[in-house]
mmCIF file with all atom_site columns, C-alpha atoms in Angstrom:
data_model
loop_
_atom_site.group_PDB
_atom_site.id
_atom_site.type_symbol
_atom_site.label_atom_id
_atom_site.label_alt_id
_atom_site.label_comp_id
_atom_site.label_asym_id
_atom_site.label_entity_id
_atom_site.label_seq_id
_atom_site.pdbx_PDB_ins_code
_atom_site.Cartn_x
_atom_site.Cartn_y
_atom_site.Cartn_z
_atom_site.occupancy
_atom_site.B_iso_or_equiv
_atom_site.pdbx_formal_charge
_atom_site.auth_seq_id
_atom_site.auth_comp_id
_atom_site.auth_asym_id
_atom_site.auth_atom_id
_atom_site.pdbx_PDB_model_num
ATOM 1   C CA . UNK A 1 1   ? 163.761 82.074 76.440  1.00 0.00 ? 1   UNK A CA 1
ATOM 2   C CA . UNK A 1 2   ? 161.988 85.432 76.645  1.00 0.00 ? 2   UNK A CA 1
ATOM 3   C CA . UNK A 1 3   ? 159.737 84.461 73.742  1.00 0.00 ? 3   UNK A CA 1
ATOM 4   C CA . UNK A 1 4   ? 158.881 81.168 75.469  1.00 0.00 ? 4   UNK A CA 1
ATOM 5   C CA . UNK A 1 5   ? 157.927 83.004 78.655  1.00 0.00 ? 5   UNK A CA 1
ATOM 6   C CA . UNK A 1 6   ? 155.702 85.398 76.698  1.00 0.00 ? 6   UNK A CA 1
ATOM 7   C CA . UNK A 1 7   ? 154.075 82.490 74.829  1.00 0.00 ? 7   UNK A CA 1
ATOM 8   C CA . UNK A 1 8   ? 153.408 80.670 78.091  1.00 0.00 ? 8   UNK A CA 1
ATOM 9   C CA . UNK A 1 9   ? 151.873 83.802 79.600  1.00 0.00 ? 9   UNK A CA 1
ATOM 10  C CA . UNK A 1 10  ? 149.606 84.230 76.587  1.00 0.00 ? 10  UNK A CA 1
ATOM 11  C CA . UNK A 1 11  ? 148.531 80.576 76.747  1.00 0.00 ? 11  UNK A CA 1
ATOM 12  C CA . UNK A 1 12  ? 147.726 80.877 80.451  1.00 0.00 ? 12  UNK A CA 1
ATOM 13  C CA . UNK A 1 13  ? 145.714 84.024 79.783  1.00 0.00 ? 13  UNK A CA 1
ATOM 14  C CA . UNK A 1 14  ? 143.772 82.344 76.956  1.00 0.00 ? 14  UNK A CA 1
ATOM 15  C CA . UNK A 1 15  ? 143.076 79.303 79.123  1.00 0.00 ? 15  UNK A CA 1
ATOM 16  C CA . UNK A 1 16  ? 141.893 81.520 81.988  1.00 0.00 ? 16  UNK A CA 1
ATOM 17  C CA . UNK A 1 17  ? 139.533 83.394 79.711  1.00 0.00 ? 17  UNK A CA 1
ATOM 18  C CA . UNK A 1 18  ? 138.227 80.162 78.211  1.00 0.00 ? 18  UNK A CA 1
ATOM 19  C CA . UNK A 1 19  ? 137.571 78.564 81.581  1.00 0.00 ? 19  UNK A CA 1
ATOM 20  C CA . UNK A 1 20  ? 135.819 81.679 82.799  1.00 0.00 ? 20  UNK A CA 1
ATOM 21  C CA . UNK A 1 21  ? 133.150 81.425 80.142  1.00 0.00 ? 21  UNK A CA 1
ATOM 22  C CA . UNK A 1 22  ? 130.292 83.912 79.891  1.00 0.00 ? 22  UNK A CA 1
ATOM 23  C CA . UNK A 1 23  ? 128.776 85.775 82.801  1.00 0.00 ? 23  UNK A CA 1
ATOM 24  C CA . UNK A 1 24  ? 125.146 85.531 83.903  1.00 0.00 ? 24  UNK A CA 1
ATOM 25  C CA . UNK A 1 25  ? 124.616 89.087 82.668  1.00 0.00 ? 25  UNK A CA 1
ATOM 26  C CA . UNK A 1 26  ? 126.160 88.352 79.254  1.00 0.00 ? 26  UNK A CA 1
ATOM 27  C CA . UNK A 1 27  ? 123.870 85.380 78.709  1.00 0.00 ? 27  UNK A CA 1
ATOM 28  C CA . UNK A 1 28  ? 120.801 87.378 79.739  1.00 0.00 ? 28  UNK A CA 1
ATOM 29  C CA . UNK A 1 29  ? 121.842 90.166 77.397  1.00 0.00 ? 29  UNK A CA 1
ATOM 30  C CA . UNK A 1 30  ? 122.273 87.740 74.484  1.00 0.00 ? 30  UNK A CA 1
ATOM 31  C CA . UNK A 1 31  ? 118.863 86.227 75.171  1.00 0.00 ? 31  UNK A CA 1
ATOM 32  C CA . UNK A 1 32  ? 117.271 89.670 75.354  1.00 0.00 ? 32  UNK A CA 1
ATOM 33  C CA . UNK A 1 33  ? 118.319 90.334 71.748  1.00 0.00 ? 33  UNK A CA 1
ATOM 34  C CA . UNK A 1 34  ? 116.533 87.363 70.200  1.00 0.00 ? 34  UNK A CA 1
ATOM 35  C CA . UNK A 1 35  ? 113.464 88.060 68.082  1.00 0.00 ? 35  UNK A CA 1
ATOM 36  C CA . UNK A 1 36  ? 111.713 84.683 68.271  1.00 0.00 ? 36  UNK A CA 1
ATOM 37  C CA . UNK A 1 37  ? 111.833 81.932 70.872  1.00 0.00 ? 37  UNK A CA 1
ATOM 38  C CA . UNK A 1 38  ? 110.020 78.830 72.058  1.00 0.00 ? 38  UNK A CA 1
ATOM 39  C CA . UNK A 1 39  ? 110.380 77.454 75.602  1.00 0.00 ? 39  UNK A CA 1
ATOM 40  C CA . UNK A 1 40  ? 108.990 74.027 76.501  1.00 0.00 ? 40  UNK A CA 1
ATOM 41  C CA . UNK A 1 41  ? 109.020 73.307 80.247  1.00 0.00 ? 41  UNK A CA 1
ATOM 42  C CA . UNK A 1 42  ? 108.736 69.764 81.630  1.00 0.00 ? 42  UNK A CA 1
ATOM 43  C CA . UNK A 1 43  ? 108.589 68.274 85.103  1.00 0.00 ? 43  UNK A CA 1
ATOM 44  C CA . UNK A 1 44  ? 111.405 65.921 86.071  1.00 0.00 ? 44  UNK A CA 1
ATOM 45  C CA . UNK A 1 45  ? 110.939 62.535 84.431  1.00 0.00 ? 45  UNK A CA 1
ATOM 46  C CA . UNK A 1 46  ? 108.323 63.776 81.947  1.00 0.00 ? 46  UNK A CA 1
ATOM 47  C CA . UNK A 1 47  ? 108.651 63.663 78.188  1.00 0.00 ? 47  UNK A CA 1
ATOM 48  C CA . UNK A 1 48  ? 105.863 66.128 77.372  1.00 0.00 ? 48  UNK A CA 1
ATOM 49  C CA . UNK A 1 49  ? 105.893 69.793 78.499  1.00 0.00 ? 49  UNK A CA 1
ATOM 50  C CA . UNK A 1 50  ? 103.331 70.961 81.039  1.00 0.00 ? 50  UNK A CA 1
ATOM 51  C CA . UNK A 1 51  ? 103.782 74.475 79.698  1.00 0.00 ? 51  UNK A CA 1
ATOM 52  C CA . UNK A 1 52  ? 105.009 75.891 76.423  1.00 0.00 ? 52  UNK A CA 1
ATOM 53  C CA . UNK A 1 53  ? 105.441 79.458 75.288  1.00 0.00 ? 53  UNK A CA 1
ATOM 54  C CA . UNK A 1 54  ? 106.156 80.969 71.889  1.00 0.00 ? 54  UNK A CA 1
ATOM 55  C CA . UNK A 1 55  ? 107.154 84.627 71.707  1.00 0.00 ? 55  UNK A CA 1
ATOM 56  C CA . UNK A 1 56  ? 107.962 86.896 68.790  1.00 0.00 ? 56  UNK A CA 1
ATOM 57  C CA . UNK A 1 57  ? 109.281 90.432 69.015  1.00 0.00 ? 57  UNK A CA 1
ATOM 58  C CA . UNK A 1 58  ? 108.597 91.016 65.317  1.00 0.00 ? 58  UNK A CA 1
ATOM 59  C CA . UNK A 1 59  ? 105.013 89.721 65.440  1.00 0.00 ? 59  UNK A CA 1
ATOM 60  C CA . UNK A 1 60  ? 104.512 91.271 68.895  1.00 0.00 ? 60  UNK A CA 1
ATOM 61  C CA . UNK A 1 61  ? 102.778 88.160 70.208  1.00 0.00 ? 61  UNK A CA 1
ATOM 62  C CA . UNK A 1 62  ? 103.208 85.780 73.124  1.00 0.00 ? 62  UNK A CA 1
ATOM 63  C CA . UNK A 1 63  ? 101.390 82.444 73.055  1.00 0.00 ? 63  UNK A CA 1
ATOM 64  C CA . UNK A 1 64  ? 101.069 80.240 76.159  1.00 0.00 ? 64  UNK A CA 1
ATOM 65  C CA . UNK A 1 65  ? 100.002 76.606 76.139  1.00 0.00 ? 65  UNK A CA 1
ATOM 66  C CA . UNK A 1 66  ? 99.216  74.385 79.119  1.00 0.00 ? 66  UNK A CA 1
ATOM 67  C CA . UNK A 1 67  ? 97.609  70.980 79.480  1.00 0.00 ? 67  UNK A CA 1
ATOM 68  C CA . UNK A 1 68  ? 97.579  68.132 76.992  1.00 0.00 ? 68  UNK A CA 1
ATOM 69  C CA . UNK A 1 69  ? 95.309  66.649 74.368  1.00 0.00 ? 69  UNK A CA 1
ATOM 70  C CA . UNK A 1 70  ? 91.810  68.117 74.130  1.00 0.00 ? 70  UNK A CA 1
ATOM 71  C CA . UNK A 1 71  ? 92.359  69.746 77.519  1.00 0.00 ? 71  UNK A CA 1
ATOM 72  C CA . UNK A 1 72  ? 95.161  71.901 76.169  1.00 0.00 ? 72  UNK A CA 1
ATOM 73  C CA . UNK A 1 73  ? 94.509  75.580 76.788  1.00 0.00 ? 73  UNK A CA 1
ATOM 74  C CA . UNK A 1 74  ? 96.048  78.416 74.771  1.00 0.00 ? 74  UNK A CA 1
ATOM 75  C CA . UNK A 1 75  ? 96.317  82.095 75.652  1.00 0.00 ? 75  UNK A CA 1
ATOM 76  C CA . UNK A 1 76  ? 97.501  84.600 73.071  1.00 0.00 ? 76  UNK A CA 1
ATOM 77  C CA . UNK A 1 77  ? 98.711  88.066 74.045  1.00 0.00 ? 77  UNK A CA 1
ATOM 78  C CA . UNK A 1 78  ? 98.503  90.152 70.875  1.00 0.00 ? 78  UNK A CA 1
ATOM 79  C CA . UNK A 1 79  ? 100.255 93.462 71.512  1.00 0.00 ? 79  UNK A CA 1
ATOM 80  C CA . UNK A 1 80  ? 99.559  94.967 68.079  1.00 0.00 ? 80  UNK A CA 1
ATOM 81  C CA . UNK A 1 81  ? 95.813  94.417 68.362  1.00 0.00 ? 81  UNK A CA 1
ATOM 82  C CA . UNK A 1 82  ? 95.782  95.080 72.123  1.00 0.00 ? 82  UNK A CA 1
ATOM 83  C CA . UNK A 1 83  ? 93.812  91.935 72.885  1.00 0.00 ? 83  UNK A CA 1
ATOM 84  C CA . UNK A 1 84  ? 94.111  88.660 74.747  1.00 0.00 ? 84  UNK A CA 1
ATOM 85  C CA . UNK A 1 85  ? 92.545  85.590 73.119  1.00 0.00 ? 85  UNK A CA 1
ATOM 86  C CA . UNK A 1 86  ? 91.869  82.239 74.804  1.00 0.00 ? 86  UNK A CA 1
ATOM 87  C CA . UNK A 1 87  ? 91.112  78.838 73.330  1.00 0.00 ? 87  UNK A CA 1
ATOM 88  C CA . UNK A 1 88  ? 90.457  75.336 74.634  1.00 0.00 ? 88  UNK A CA 1
ATOM 89  C CA . UNK A 1 89  ? 91.152  72.716 71.982  1.00 0.00 ? 89  UNK A CA 1
ATOM 90  C CA . UNK A 1 90  ? 87.965  70.960 73.090  1.00 0.00 ? 90  UNK A CA 1
ATOM 91  C CA . UNK A 1 91  ? 85.878  74.069 72.320  1.00 0.00 ? 91  UNK A CA 1
ATOM 92  C CA . UNK A 1 92  ? 85.261  76.291 69.326  1.00 0.00 ? 92  UNK A CA 1
ATOM 93  C CA . UNK A 1 93  ? 84.759  79.312 71.562  1.00 0.00 ? 93  UNK A CA 1
ATOM 94  C CA . UNK A 1 94  ? 87.445  82.009 71.468  1.00 0.00 ? 94  UNK A CA 1
ATOM 95  C CA . UNK A 1 95  ? 86.907  84.501 74.311  1.00 0.00 ? 95  UNK A CA 1
ATOM 96  C CA . UNK A 1 96  ? 88.617  87.790 73.538  1.00 0.00 ? 96  UNK A CA 1
ATOM 97  C CA . UNK A 1 97  ? 89.249  90.720 75.828  1.00 0.00 ? 97  UNK A CA 1
ATOM 98  C CA . UNK A 1 98  ? 91.256  93.954 75.639  1.00 0.00 ? 98  UNK A CA 1
ATOM 99  C CA . UNK A 1 99  ? 94.678  94.167 77.232  1.00 0.00 ? 99  UNK A CA 1
ATOM 100 C CA . UNK A 1 100 ? 94.948  96.813 79.942  1.00 0.00 ? 100 UNK A CA 1
ATOM 101 C CA . UNK A 1 101 ? 97.263  99.766 79.404  1.00 0.00 ? 101 UNK A CA 1
ATOM 102 C CA . UNK A 1 102 ? 99.488  98.630 82.255  1.00 0.00 ? 102 UNK A CA 1
ATOM 103 C CA . UNK A 1 103 ? 99.864  95.207 80.686  1.00 0.00 ? 103 UNK A CA 1
ATOM 104 C CA . UNK A 1 104 ? 100.631 96.795 77.333  1.00 0.00 ? 104 UNK A CA 1
ATOM 105 C CA . UNK A 1 105 ? 103.437 98.756 78.981  1.00 0.00 ? 105 UNK A CA 1
ATOM 106 C CA . UNK A 1 106 ? 104.889 95.576 80.457  1.00 0.00 ? 106 UNK A CA 1
ATOM 107 C CA . UNK A 1 107 ? 104.559 93.619 77.219  1.00 0.00 ? 107 UNK A CA 1
ATOM 108 C CA . UNK A 1 108 ? 105.941 96.566 75.270  1.00 0.00 ? 108 UNK A CA 1
ATOM 109 C CA . UNK A 1 109 ? 109.241 96.282 77.125  1.00 0.00 ? 109 UNK A CA 1
ATOM 110 C CA . UNK A 1 110 ? 109.817 92.810 75.738  1.00 0.00 ? 110 UNK A CA 1
ATOM 111 C CA . UNK A 1 111 ? 107.516 90.006 74.665  1.00 0.00 ? 111 UNK A CA 1
ATOM 112 C CA . UNK A 1 112 ? 110.368 87.554 75.079  1.00 0.00 ? 112 UNK A CA 1
ATOM 113 C CA . UNK A 1 113 ? 109.584 85.603 78.277  1.00 0.00 ? 113 UNK A CA 1
ATOM 114 C CA . UNK A 1 114 ? 113.009 85.833 79.917  1.00 0.00 ? 114 UNK A CA 1
ATOM 115 C CA . UNK A 1 115 ? 111.563 85.827 83.431  1.00 0.00 ? 115 UNK A CA 1
ATOM 116 C CA . UNK A 1 116 ? 110.198 82.325 82.864  1.00 0.00 ? 116 UNK A CA 1
ATOM 117 C CA . UNK A 1 117 ? 113.580 80.938 81.914  1.00 0.00 ? 117 UNK A CA 1
ATOM 118 C CA . UNK A 1 118 ? 115.951 82.730 84.275  1.00 0.00 ? 118 UNK A CA 1
ATOM 119 C CA . UNK A 1 119 ? 115.586 82.365 88.057  1.00 0.00 ? 119 UNK A CA 1
ATOM 120 C CA . UNK A 1 120 ? 116.240 86.097 88.494  1.00 0.00 ? 120 UNK A CA 1
ATOM 121 C CA . UNK A 1 121 ? 115.156 88.968 86.201  1.00 0.00 ? 121 UNK A CA 1
ATOM 122 C CA . UNK A 1 122 ? 118.585 90.653 86.302  1.00 0.00 ? 122 UNK A CA 1
ATOM 123 C CA . UNK A 1 123 ? 121.926 90.563 88.078  1.00 0.00 ? 123 UNK A CA 1
ATOM 124 C CA . UNK A 1 124 ? 120.688 93.023 90.701  1.00 0.00 ? 124 UNK A CA 1
ATOM 125 C CA . UNK A 1 125 ? 118.197 90.430 91.945  1.00 0.00 ? 125 UNK A CA 1
ATOM 126 C CA . UNK A 1 126 ? 120.769 87.640 92.286  1.00 0.00 ? 126 UNK A CA 1
ATOM 127 C CA . UNK A 1 127 ? 121.453 86.900 96.005  1.00 0.00 ? 127 UNK A CA 1
ATOM 128 C CA . UNK A 1 128 ? 124.809 87.976 97.391  1.00 0.00 ? 128 UNK A CA 1
ATOM 129 C CA . UNK A 1 129 ? 125.691 84.387 98.326  1.00 0.00 ? 129 UNK A CA 1
ATOM 130 C CA . UNK A 1 130 ? 125.034 83.057 94.817  1.00 0.00 ? 130 UNK A CA 1
ATOM 131 C CA . UNK A 1 131 ? 127.865 81.404 92.905  1.00 0.00 ? 131 UNK A CA 1
ATOM 132 C CA . UNK A 1 132 ? 128.096 81.270 89.111  1.00 0.00 ? 132 UNK A CA 1
ATOM 133 C CA . UNK A 1 133 ? 130.416 78.568 87.785  1.00 0.00 ? 133 UNK A CA 1
ATOM 134 C CA . UNK A 1 134 ? 131.381 77.061 84.455  1.00 0.00 ? 134 UNK A CA 1
ATOM 135 C CA . UNK A 1 135 ? 130.914 73.282 84.735  1.00 0.00 ? 135 UNK A CA 1
ATOM 136 C CA . UNK A 1 136 ? 133.653 71.123 83.221  1.00 0.00 ? 136 UNK A CA 1
ATOM 137 C CA . UNK A 1 137 ? 131.902 67.765 83.727  1.00 0.00 ? 137 UNK A CA 1
ATOM 138 C CA . UNK A 1 138 ? 131.886 65.863 80.379  1.00 0.00 ? 138 UNK A CA 1
ATOM 139 C CA . UNK A 1 139 ? 128.758 63.944 81.396  1.00 0.00 ? 139 UNK A CA 1
ATOM 140 C CA . UNK A 1 140 ? 126.843 67.182 81.919  1.00 0.00 ? 140 UNK A CA 1
ATOM 141 C CA . UNK A 1 141 ? 128.165 68.609 78.643  1.00 0.00 ? 141 UNK A CA 1
ATOM 142 C CA . UNK A 1 142 ? 126.927 65.545 76.750  1.00 0.00 ? 142 UNK A CA 1
ATOM 143 C CA . UNK A 1 143 ? 123.306 66.553 77.453  1.00 0.00 ? 143 UNK A CA 1
ATOM 144 C CA . UNK A 1 144 ? 123.591 69.422 74.968  1.00 0.00 ? 144 UNK A CA 1
ATOM 145 C CA . UNK A 1 145 ? 126.559 69.097 72.562  1.00 0.00 ? 145 UNK A CA 1
ATOM 146 C CA . UNK A 1 146 ? 128.252 72.320 71.474  1.00 0.00 ? 146 UNK A CA 1
ATOM 147 C CA . UNK A 1 147 ? 126.994 74.046 74.613  1.00 0.00 ? 147 UNK A CA 1
ATOM 148 C CA . UNK A 1 148 ? 128.772 75.331 77.689  1.00 0.00 ? 148 UNK A CA 1
ATOM 149 C CA . UNK A 1 149 ? 127.293 74.310 81.042  1.00 0.00 ? 149 UNK A CA 1
ATOM 150 C CA . UNK A 1 150 ? 126.884 76.775 83.908  1.00 0.00 ? 150 UNK A CA 1
ATOM 151 C CA . UNK A 1 151 ? 125.613 76.376 87.473  1.00 0.00 ? 151 UNK A CA 1
ATOM 152 C CA . UNK A 1 152 ? 124.045 79.166 89.502  1.00 0.00 ? 152 UNK A CA 1
ATOM 153 C CA . UNK A 1 153 ? 123.867 78.060 93.154  1.00 0.00 ? 153 UNK A CA 1
ATOM 154 C CA . UNK A 1 154 ? 122.216 79.983 95.999  1.00 0.00 ? 154 UNK A CA 1
ATOM 155 C CA . UNK A 1 155 ? 120.270 79.587 99.250  1.00 0.00 ? 155 UNK A CA 1
ATOM 156 C CA . UNK A 1 156 ? 116.595 80.504 99.355  1.00 0.00 ? 156 UNK A CA 1
ATOM 157 C CA . UNK A 1 157 ? 114.805 81.643 102.510 1.00 0.00 ? 157 UNK A CA 1
ATOM 158 C CA . UNK A 1 158 ? 111.292 81.099 103.903 1.00 0.00 ? 158 UNK A CA 1
ATOM 159 C CA . UNK A 1 159 ? 111.560 78.152 103.896 1.00 0.00 ? 159 UNK A CA 1
ATOM 160 C CA . UNK A 1 160 ? 115.282 77.537 103.697 1.00 0.00 ? 160 UNK A CA 1
ATOM 161 C CA . UNK A 1 161 ? 116.218 75.549 100.614 1.00 0.00 ? 161 UNK A CA 1
ATOM 162 C CA . UNK A 1 162 ? 119.332 75.114 98.544  1.00 0.00 ? 162 UNK A CA 1
ATOM 163 C CA . UNK A 1 163 ? 118.796 75.897 94.881  1.00 0.00 ? 163 UNK A CA 1
ATOM 164 C CA . UNK A 1 164 ? 120.741 75.181 91.725  1.00 0.00 ? 164 UNK A CA 1
ATOM 165 C CA . UNK A 1 165 ? 119.948 76.392 88.228  1.00 0.00 ? 165 UNK A CA 1
ATOM 166 C CA . UNK A 1 166 ? 121.916 74.700 85.470  1.00 0.00 ? 166 UNK A CA 1
ATOM 167 C CA . UNK A 1 167 ? 122.106 76.376 82.088  1.00 0.00 ? 167 UNK A CA 1
ATOM 168 C CA . UNK A 1 168 ? 123.298 74.973 78.775  1.00 0.00 ? 168 UNK A CA 1
ATOM 169 C CA . UNK A 1 169 ? 124.328 77.888 76.549  1.00 0.00 ? 169 UNK A CA 1
ATOM 170 C CA . UNK A 1 170 ? 125.558 77.828 72.973  1.00 0.00 ? 170 UNK A CA 1
ATOM 171 C CA . UNK A 1 171 ? 129.347 78.164 72.929  1.00 0.00 ? 171 UNK A CA 1
ATOM 172 C CA . UNK A 1 172 ? 129.331 80.699 70.103  1.00 0.00 ? 172 UNK A CA 1
ATOM 173 C CA . UNK A 1 173 ? 126.225 82.823 70.711  1.00 0.00 ? 173 UNK A CA 1
ATOM 174 C CA . UNK A 1 174 ? 125.774 82.293 74.496  1.00 0.00 ? 174 UNK A CA 1
ATOM 175 C CA . UNK A 1 175 ? 122.076 81.728 73.819  1.00 0.00 ? 175 UNK A CA 1
ATOM 176 C CA . UNK A 1 176 ? 120.344 79.326 76.243  1.00 0.00 ? 176 UNK A CA 1
ATOM 177 C CA . UNK A 1 177 ? 119.481 75.914 74.823  1.00 0.00 ? 177 UNK A CA 1
ATOM 178 C CA . UNK A 1 178 ? 118.363 74.140 77.983  1.00 0.00 ? 178 UNK A CA 1
ATOM 179 C CA . UNK A 1 179 ? 117.823 74.981 81.655  1.00 0.00 ? 179 UNK A CA 1
ATOM 180 C CA . UNK A 1 180 ? 117.399 72.708 84.682  1.00 0.00 ? 180 UNK A CA 1
ATOM 181 C CA . UNK A 1 181 ? 116.088 73.557 88.151  1.00 0.00 ? 181 UNK A CA 1
ATOM 182 C CA . UNK A 1 182 ? 117.381 71.623 91.183  1.00 0.00 ? 182 UNK A CA 1
ATOM 183 C CA . UNK A 1 183 ? 116.764 71.854 94.930  1.00 0.00 ? 183 UNK A CA 1
ATOM 184 C CA . UNK A 1 184 ? 117.685 70.190 98.227  1.00 0.00 ? 184 UNK A CA 1
ATOM 185 C CA . UNK A 1 185 ? 116.627 70.782 101.841 1.00 0.00 ? 185 UNK A CA 1
ATOM 186 C CA . UNK A 1 186 ? 119.940 70.110 103.606 1.00 0.00 ? 186 UNK A CA 1
ATOM 187 C CA . UNK A 1 187 ? 123.525 70.975 102.619 1.00 0.00 ? 187 UNK A CA 1
ATOM 188 C CA . UNK A 1 188 ? 124.576 67.319 102.772 1.00 0.00 ? 188 UNK A CA 1
ATOM 189 C CA . UNK A 1 189 ? 121.765 66.151 100.490 1.00 0.00 ? 189 UNK A CA 1
ATOM 190 C CA . UNK A 1 190 ? 122.111 65.604 96.768  1.00 0.00 ? 190 UNK A CA 1
ATOM 191 C CA . UNK A 1 191 ? 120.411 68.077 94.488  1.00 0.00 ? 191 UNK A CA 1
ATOM 192 C CA . UNK A 1 192 ? 117.128 66.781 93.065  1.00 0.00 ? 192 UNK A CA 1
ATOM 193 C CA . UNK A 1 193 ? 115.977 67.739 89.577  1.00 0.00 ? 193 UNK A CA 1
ATOM 194 C CA . UNK A 1 194 ? 112.549 69.418 89.734  1.00 0.00 ? 194 UNK A CA 1
ATOM 195 C CA . UNK A 1 195 ? 111.973 70.546 86.148  1.00 0.00 ? 195 UNK A CA 1
ATOM 196 C CA . UNK A 1 196 ? 113.759 71.434 82.953  1.00 0.00 ? 196 UNK A CA 1
ATOM 197 C CA . UNK A 1 197 ? 113.159 73.599 79.892  1.00 0.00 ? 197 UNK A CA 1
ATOM 198 C CA . UNK A 1 198 ? 114.212 73.135 76.281  1.00 0.00 ? 198 UNK A CA 1
ATOM 199 C CA . UNK A 1 199 ? 114.785 76.358 74.363  1.00 0.00 ? 199 UNK A CA 1
ATOM 200 C CA . UNK A 1 200 ? 114.573 76.714 70.577  1.00 0.00 ? 200 UNK A CA 1
ATOM 201 C CA . UNK A 1 201 ? 114.604 79.675 68.219  1.00 0.00 ? 201 UNK A CA 1
ATOM 202 C CA . UNK A 1 202 ? 111.960 79.268 65.489  1.00 0.00 ? 202 UNK A CA 1
ATOM 203 C CA . UNK A 1 203 ? 111.492 81.725 62.669  1.00 0.00 ? 203 UNK A CA 1
ATOM 204 C CA . UNK A 1 204 ? 108.758 84.342 62.628  1.00 0.00 ? 204 UNK A CA 1
ATOM 205 C CA . UNK A 1 205 ? 106.795 82.314 60.072  1.00 0.00 ? 205 UNK A CA 1
ATOM 206 C CA . UNK A 1 206 ? 107.036 79.168 62.200  1.00 0.00 ? 206 UNK A CA 1
ATOM 207 C CA . UNK A 1 207 ? 105.558 80.981 65.197  1.00 0.00 ? 207 UNK A CA 1
ATOM 208 C CA . UNK A 1 208 ? 102.891 82.482 62.962  1.00 0.00 ? 208 UNK A CA 1
ATOM 209 C CA . UNK A 1 209 ? 101.992 78.968 61.781  1.00 0.00 ? 209 UNK A CA 1
ATOM 210 C CA . UNK A 1 210 ? 101.578 77.811 65.398  1.00 0.00 ? 210 UNK A CA 1
ATOM 211 C CA . UNK A 1 211 ? 99.260  80.724 66.219  1.00 0.00 ? 211 UNK A CA 1
ATOM 212 C CA . UNK A 1 212 ? 97.314  80.185 62.986  1.00 0.00 ? 212 UNK A CA 1
ATOM 213 C CA . UNK A 1 213 ? 96.821  76.506 63.801  1.00 0.00 ? 213 UNK A CA 1
ATOM 214 C CA . UNK A 1 214 ? 95.096  77.482 67.066  1.00 0.00 ? 214 UNK A CA 1
ATOM 215 C CA . UNK A 1 215 ? 93.302  80.746 66.316  1.00 0.00 ? 215 UNK A CA 1
ATOM 216 C CA . UNK A 1 216 ? 93.140  80.802 62.540  1.00 0.00 ? 216 UNK A CA 1
ATOM 217 C CA . UNK A 1 217 ? 93.785  84.092 60.741  1.00 0.00 ? 217 UNK A CA 1
ATOM 218 C CA . UNK A 1 218 ? 91.452  86.176 62.918  1.00 0.00 ? 218 UNK A CA 1
ATOM 219 C CA . UNK A 1 219 ? 94.245  87.256 65.239  1.00 0.00 ? 219 UNK A CA 1
ATOM 220 C CA . UNK A 1 220 ? 96.077  89.031 62.385  1.00 0.00 ? 220 UNK A CA 1
ATOM 221 C CA . UNK A 1 221 ? 93.306  91.586 61.753  1.00 0.00 ? 221 UNK A CA 1
ATOM 222 C CA . UNK A 1 222 ? 94.761  94.751 63.207  1.00 0.00 ? 222 UNK A CA 1
ATOM 223 C CA . UNK A 1 223 ? 93.178  98.155 63.293  1.00 0.00 ? 223 UNK A CA 1
ATOM 224 C CA . UNK A 1 224 ? 89.602  96.842 63.244  1.00 0.00 ? 224 UNK A CA 1
ATOM 225 C CA . UNK A 1 225 ? 87.556  97.867 66.304  1.00 0.00 ? 225 UNK A CA 1
ATOM 226 C CA . UNK A 1 226 ? 85.147  94.953 65.856  1.00 0.00 ? 226 UNK A CA 1
ATOM 227 C CA . UNK A 1 227 ? 88.063  92.575 66.411  1.00 0.00 ? 227 UNK A CA 1
ATOM 228 C CA . UNK A 1 228 ? 87.655  93.017 70.174  1.00 0.00 ? 228 UNK A CA 1
ATOM 229 C CA . UNK A 1 229 ? 84.744  90.702 70.759  1.00 0.00 ? 229 UNK A CA 1
ATOM 230 C CA . UNK A 1 230 ? 82.563  89.768 73.676  1.00 0.00 ? 230 UNK A CA 1
ATOM 231 C CA . UNK A 1 231 ? 84.004  86.840 75.665  1.00 0.00 ? 231 UNK A CA 1
ATOM 232 C CA . UNK A 1 232 ? 82.414  83.611 74.473  1.00 0.00 ? 232 UNK A CA 1
ATOM 233 C CA . UNK A 1 233 ? 81.369  84.980 71.090  1.00 0.00 ? 233 UNK A CA 1
ATOM 234 C CA . UNK A 1 234 ? 82.626  83.107 68.051  1.00 0.00 ? 234 UNK A CA 1
ATOM 235 C CA . UNK A 1 235 ? 83.856  84.652 64.844  1.00 0.00 ? 235 UNK A CA 1
#
């Protein structure tokens, strides 16, 4: 009988820990350790991202893409070479300018764009009224198999709006795989999906291939003063 009571207590404890899931801080910490990431952000109902970012801690680069087709615009922040490069797919011009020291300090902290994925930069910025919950809805879990689903709910001010950020995190690593942003104007309203982001973790070489396909090999030339060109000049 005593053994049965102990076994039941252990099972209840395990279930409680399982249902609790990971904390917001634990997921942010796991994401902060990744070396390479790609985030594609889409508006609700869209199939193509309006913004995409590739970031590599090892390459020390962050590449932004916005627009579509020939109107796609790319901006590369190259920390090693201390330059920012820009490119329109419809143009051969590659304006290049130096990165300011202040920007280098900010990029030096982490080139991984966590602030674009998380609604708050850290737990200290999360509103006091916010609620972080593990979602047990099978329909929600089906969106990203092998992921745990979390909701962060809070009230925004000026103007007042009710916000929900839904995160799909890998069950084993706690790394984000998908994020969804919702909002509503009144408490009795249903939350409306505004945008979502799909997160992947490419290799360093895969990110290098993406940058090469846009800027060629010129961005890899470090330690050469002539690399910092006049905006509008081609190389």
